[in-house]
Short mmCIF file of C-alpha atoms in Angstrom, two decimals:
data_model
loop_
_atom_site.label_atom_id
_atom_site.label_comp_id
_atom_site.label_asym_id
_atom_site.label_seq_id
_atom_site.Cartn_x
_atom_site.Cartn_y
_atom_site.Cartn_z
CA MET U 1 115.23 143.47 -38.96
CA ASN U 2 113.37 145.04 -36.46
CA ASP U 3 113.92 143.04 -34.34
CA VAL U 4 117.29 140.93 -32.95
CA LYS U 5 116.88 138.08 -30.11
CA ILE U 6 120.28 138.20 -27.94
CA LEU U 7 121.86 135.47 -25.58
CA LEU U 8 123.86 137.90 -23.50
CA ILE U 9 126.51 135.54 -21.42
CA GLU U 10 127.82 137.90 -18.65
CA ASP U 11 128.17 138.02 -14.98
CA GLU U 12 129.75 142.22 -14.21
CA GLU U 13 126.19 143.73 -13.12
CA SER U 14 127.95 147.11 -15.11
CA ASP U 15 128.88 145.36 -18.19
CA ILE U 16 125.59 143.95 -18.37
CA ARG U 17 123.93 147.90 -17.82
CA LEU U 18 125.96 149.20 -20.32
CA PHE U 19 124.79 146.52 -22.84
CA LYS U 20 121.86 147.53 -22.03
CA GLU U 21 121.76 151.27 -21.68
CA THR U 22 124.00 150.87 -25.17
CA LEU U 23 121.30 148.96 -27.17
CA ALA U 24 118.28 151.04 -25.96
CA GLN U 25 119.72 154.15 -27.84
CA TYR U 26 118.68 153.00 -30.97
CA ASP U 27 114.89 153.33 -31.90
CA ASN U 28 115.29 151.40 -35.36
CA VAL U 29 116.14 148.37 -33.74
CA SER U 30 114.59 146.14 -30.92
CA PHE U 31 116.67 144.12 -28.73
CA ASP U 32 115.35 141.26 -27.02
CA ILE U 33 117.99 140.65 -24.43
CA THR U 34 118.44 137.11 -22.19
CA VAL U 35 121.07 137.58 -20.05
CA GLU U 36 123.18 134.26 -18.22
CA LYS U 37 125.62 135.28 -15.81
CA THR U 38 127.37 131.25 -16.45
CA ALA U 39 128.36 129.11 -18.61
CA LYS U 40 127.01 126.13 -17.11
CA GLY U 41 123.44 128.96 -17.44
CA ALA U 42 123.98 129.27 -20.44
CA ILE U 43 124.53 126.20 -22.12
CA ASP U 44 121.55 124.91 -20.26
CA ARG U 45 119.63 127.41 -21.72
CA LEU U 46 120.81 126.12 -25.41
CA LYS U 47 120.25 122.45 -24.69
CA LYS U 48 116.63 123.12 -24.35
CA ASN U 49 116.88 124.42 -28.25
CA GLU U 50 116.35 127.82 -27.59
CA CYS U 51 116.80 130.48 -30.38
CA PHE U 52 118.19 133.62 -30.68
CA ASP U 53 119.55 135.42 -33.32
CA VAL U 54 123.23 136.72 -31.59
CA ILE U 55 125.28 135.20 -28.20
CA VAL U 56 127.48 137.59 -26.71
CA THR U 57 129.72 136.26 -24.55
CA ASP U 58 132.17 137.25 -21.93
CA ILE U 59 135.29 135.35 -21.96
CA ILE U 60 135.85 135.50 -18.02
CA LEU U 61 133.21 134.33 -16.15
CA PRO U 62 132.93 132.12 -12.71
CA ASP U 63 132.72 128.91 -14.23
CA ASN U 64 134.56 129.73 -17.52
CA ARG U 65 138.09 131.13 -17.37
CA ASP U 66 139.04 130.88 -21.16
CA LEU U 67 137.64 130.98 -24.74
CA SER U 68 136.83 127.10 -24.12
CA ILE U 69 132.88 128.78 -24.36
CA ILE U 70 132.85 129.20 -27.61
CA LYS U 71 133.74 126.05 -28.53
CA ASP U 72 130.47 124.93 -25.55
CA ILE U 73 128.39 126.94 -27.64
CA LYS U 74 129.20 126.17 -30.85
CA TYR U 75 127.98 122.88 -29.82
CA TYR U 76 124.76 123.38 -28.30
CA ASN U 77 123.71 126.22 -30.63
CA ASN U 78 121.58 126.32 -33.39
CA GLY U 79 124.00 128.34 -35.98
CA SER U 80 123.99 131.69 -33.86
CA PRO U 81 127.22 134.12 -34.56
CA ILE U 82 128.78 134.16 -31.28
CA LEU U 83 130.65 137.81 -30.74
CA VAL U 84 133.09 137.37 -27.90
CA LEU U 85 133.35 140.59 -25.37
CA SER U 86 136.55 141.48 -23.56
CA ASN U 87 138.70 143.60 -21.97
CA LEU U 88 141.76 142.36 -23.31
CA ASP U 89 142.57 143.88 -26.62
CA ASP U 90 145.11 141.43 -27.79
CA ASP U 91 145.36 140.51 -31.43
CA PHE U 92 146.28 136.87 -29.90
CA VAL U 93 143.06 137.19 -27.87
CA ILE U 94 141.12 137.86 -31.23
CA GLU U 95 142.71 135.46 -33.54
CA LYS U 96 142.40 132.73 -30.83
CA ALA U 97 138.53 133.20 -30.97
CA ILE U 98 137.67 133.81 -34.37
CA ASN U 99 139.32 130.44 -35.17
CA ASN U 100 137.25 128.93 -31.89
CA GLY U 101 134.28 129.95 -33.96
CA ALA U 102 133.20 133.89 -32.88
CA TYR U 103 132.47 136.12 -35.43
CA ALA U 104 133.78 138.93 -34.31
CA LEU U 105 135.52 140.63 -30.38
CA ILE U 106 134.19 143.39 -29.14
CA SER U 107 136.22 145.94 -26.82
CA LYS U 108 133.90 146.36 -23.98
CA SER U 109 135.47 149.80 -23.94
CA GLU U 110 134.33 150.17 -27.43
CA PHE U 111 130.66 149.32 -26.88
CA ASN U 112 129.02 153.01 -27.79
CA GLY U 113 130.45 152.53 -31.57
CA ASN U 114 130.58 148.95 -32.12
CA LEU U 115 127.83 147.00 -30.46
CA LYS U 116 125.07 147.80 -32.29
CA ARG U 117 126.79 147.40 -35.69
CA ALA U 118 128.77 143.83 -35.02
CA ILE U 119 125.25 142.52 -33.90
CA ILE U 120 123.09 143.83 -36.99
CA ALA U 121 126.14 142.12 -38.77
CA ALA U 122 126.15 138.93 -37.09
CA LYS U 123 122.79 138.57 -37.10
CA ALA U 124 122.85 138.96 -41.33
CA SER U 125 125.70 136.54 -41.24
CA GLY U 126 123.85 134.31 -39.61
CA ILE U 127 120.98 134.71 -41.45
CA ILE U 128 122.73 134.04 -44.94
CA LYS U 129 124.51 130.85 -42.88
CA ARG U 130 120.88 129.40 -42.35
CA GLN U 131 119.68 129.98 -45.58
CA ARG U 132 122.84 128.43 -47.04
CA ASN U 133 122.18 125.35 -45.49
CA LEU U 134 118.40 125.09 -46.06
CA GLU U 135 119.39 125.17 -49.48
CA LEU U 136 122.14 122.70 -49.39
CA ILE U 137 119.54 120.08 -47.00
CA ASN U 138 116.70 121.21 -49.92
CA THR U 139 119.62 119.99 -52.51
CA PHE U 140 120.48 116.72 -50.83
CA LYS U 141 116.92 115.87 -50.70
CA THR U 142 116.26 116.39 -54.14
CA VAL U 143 119.06 113.84 -55.17
CA LEU U 144 117.94 111.29 -52.29
CA SER U 145 114.49 111.91 -54.04
CA TYR U 146 115.29 111.31 -57.95
CA PRO U 147 114.80 107.97 -59.46
#
């Protein structure tokens, strides 16, 4: 697991810079970060079937002001785990984000300690989920082709 392809959906330049600087500190993992500054830009990219290991999104964007972006991402993405960035450290928001399909919520104030760990765990989770789905598909194909 040396390369992690990330879609970062964030409109604040200072947060984009902090995100990139935080991940640049790690030598043993390479992070390929694609930035979209709007929900529409991110969804358009996902509609084109562009694949990412992890999708990281802010909740508040110029064209999206709530957690509905998680459902939109889930609908168009290839099963990649979704991490939510937020300045809100509220249990209700965390619970709602998880219930909407997010893998985890990361507080922007805690980038340094948790960001890499959360991204690596999310990527691993996505790989396991895709492997399970592949196994189910292969089992289903076997059952259908059984004489």
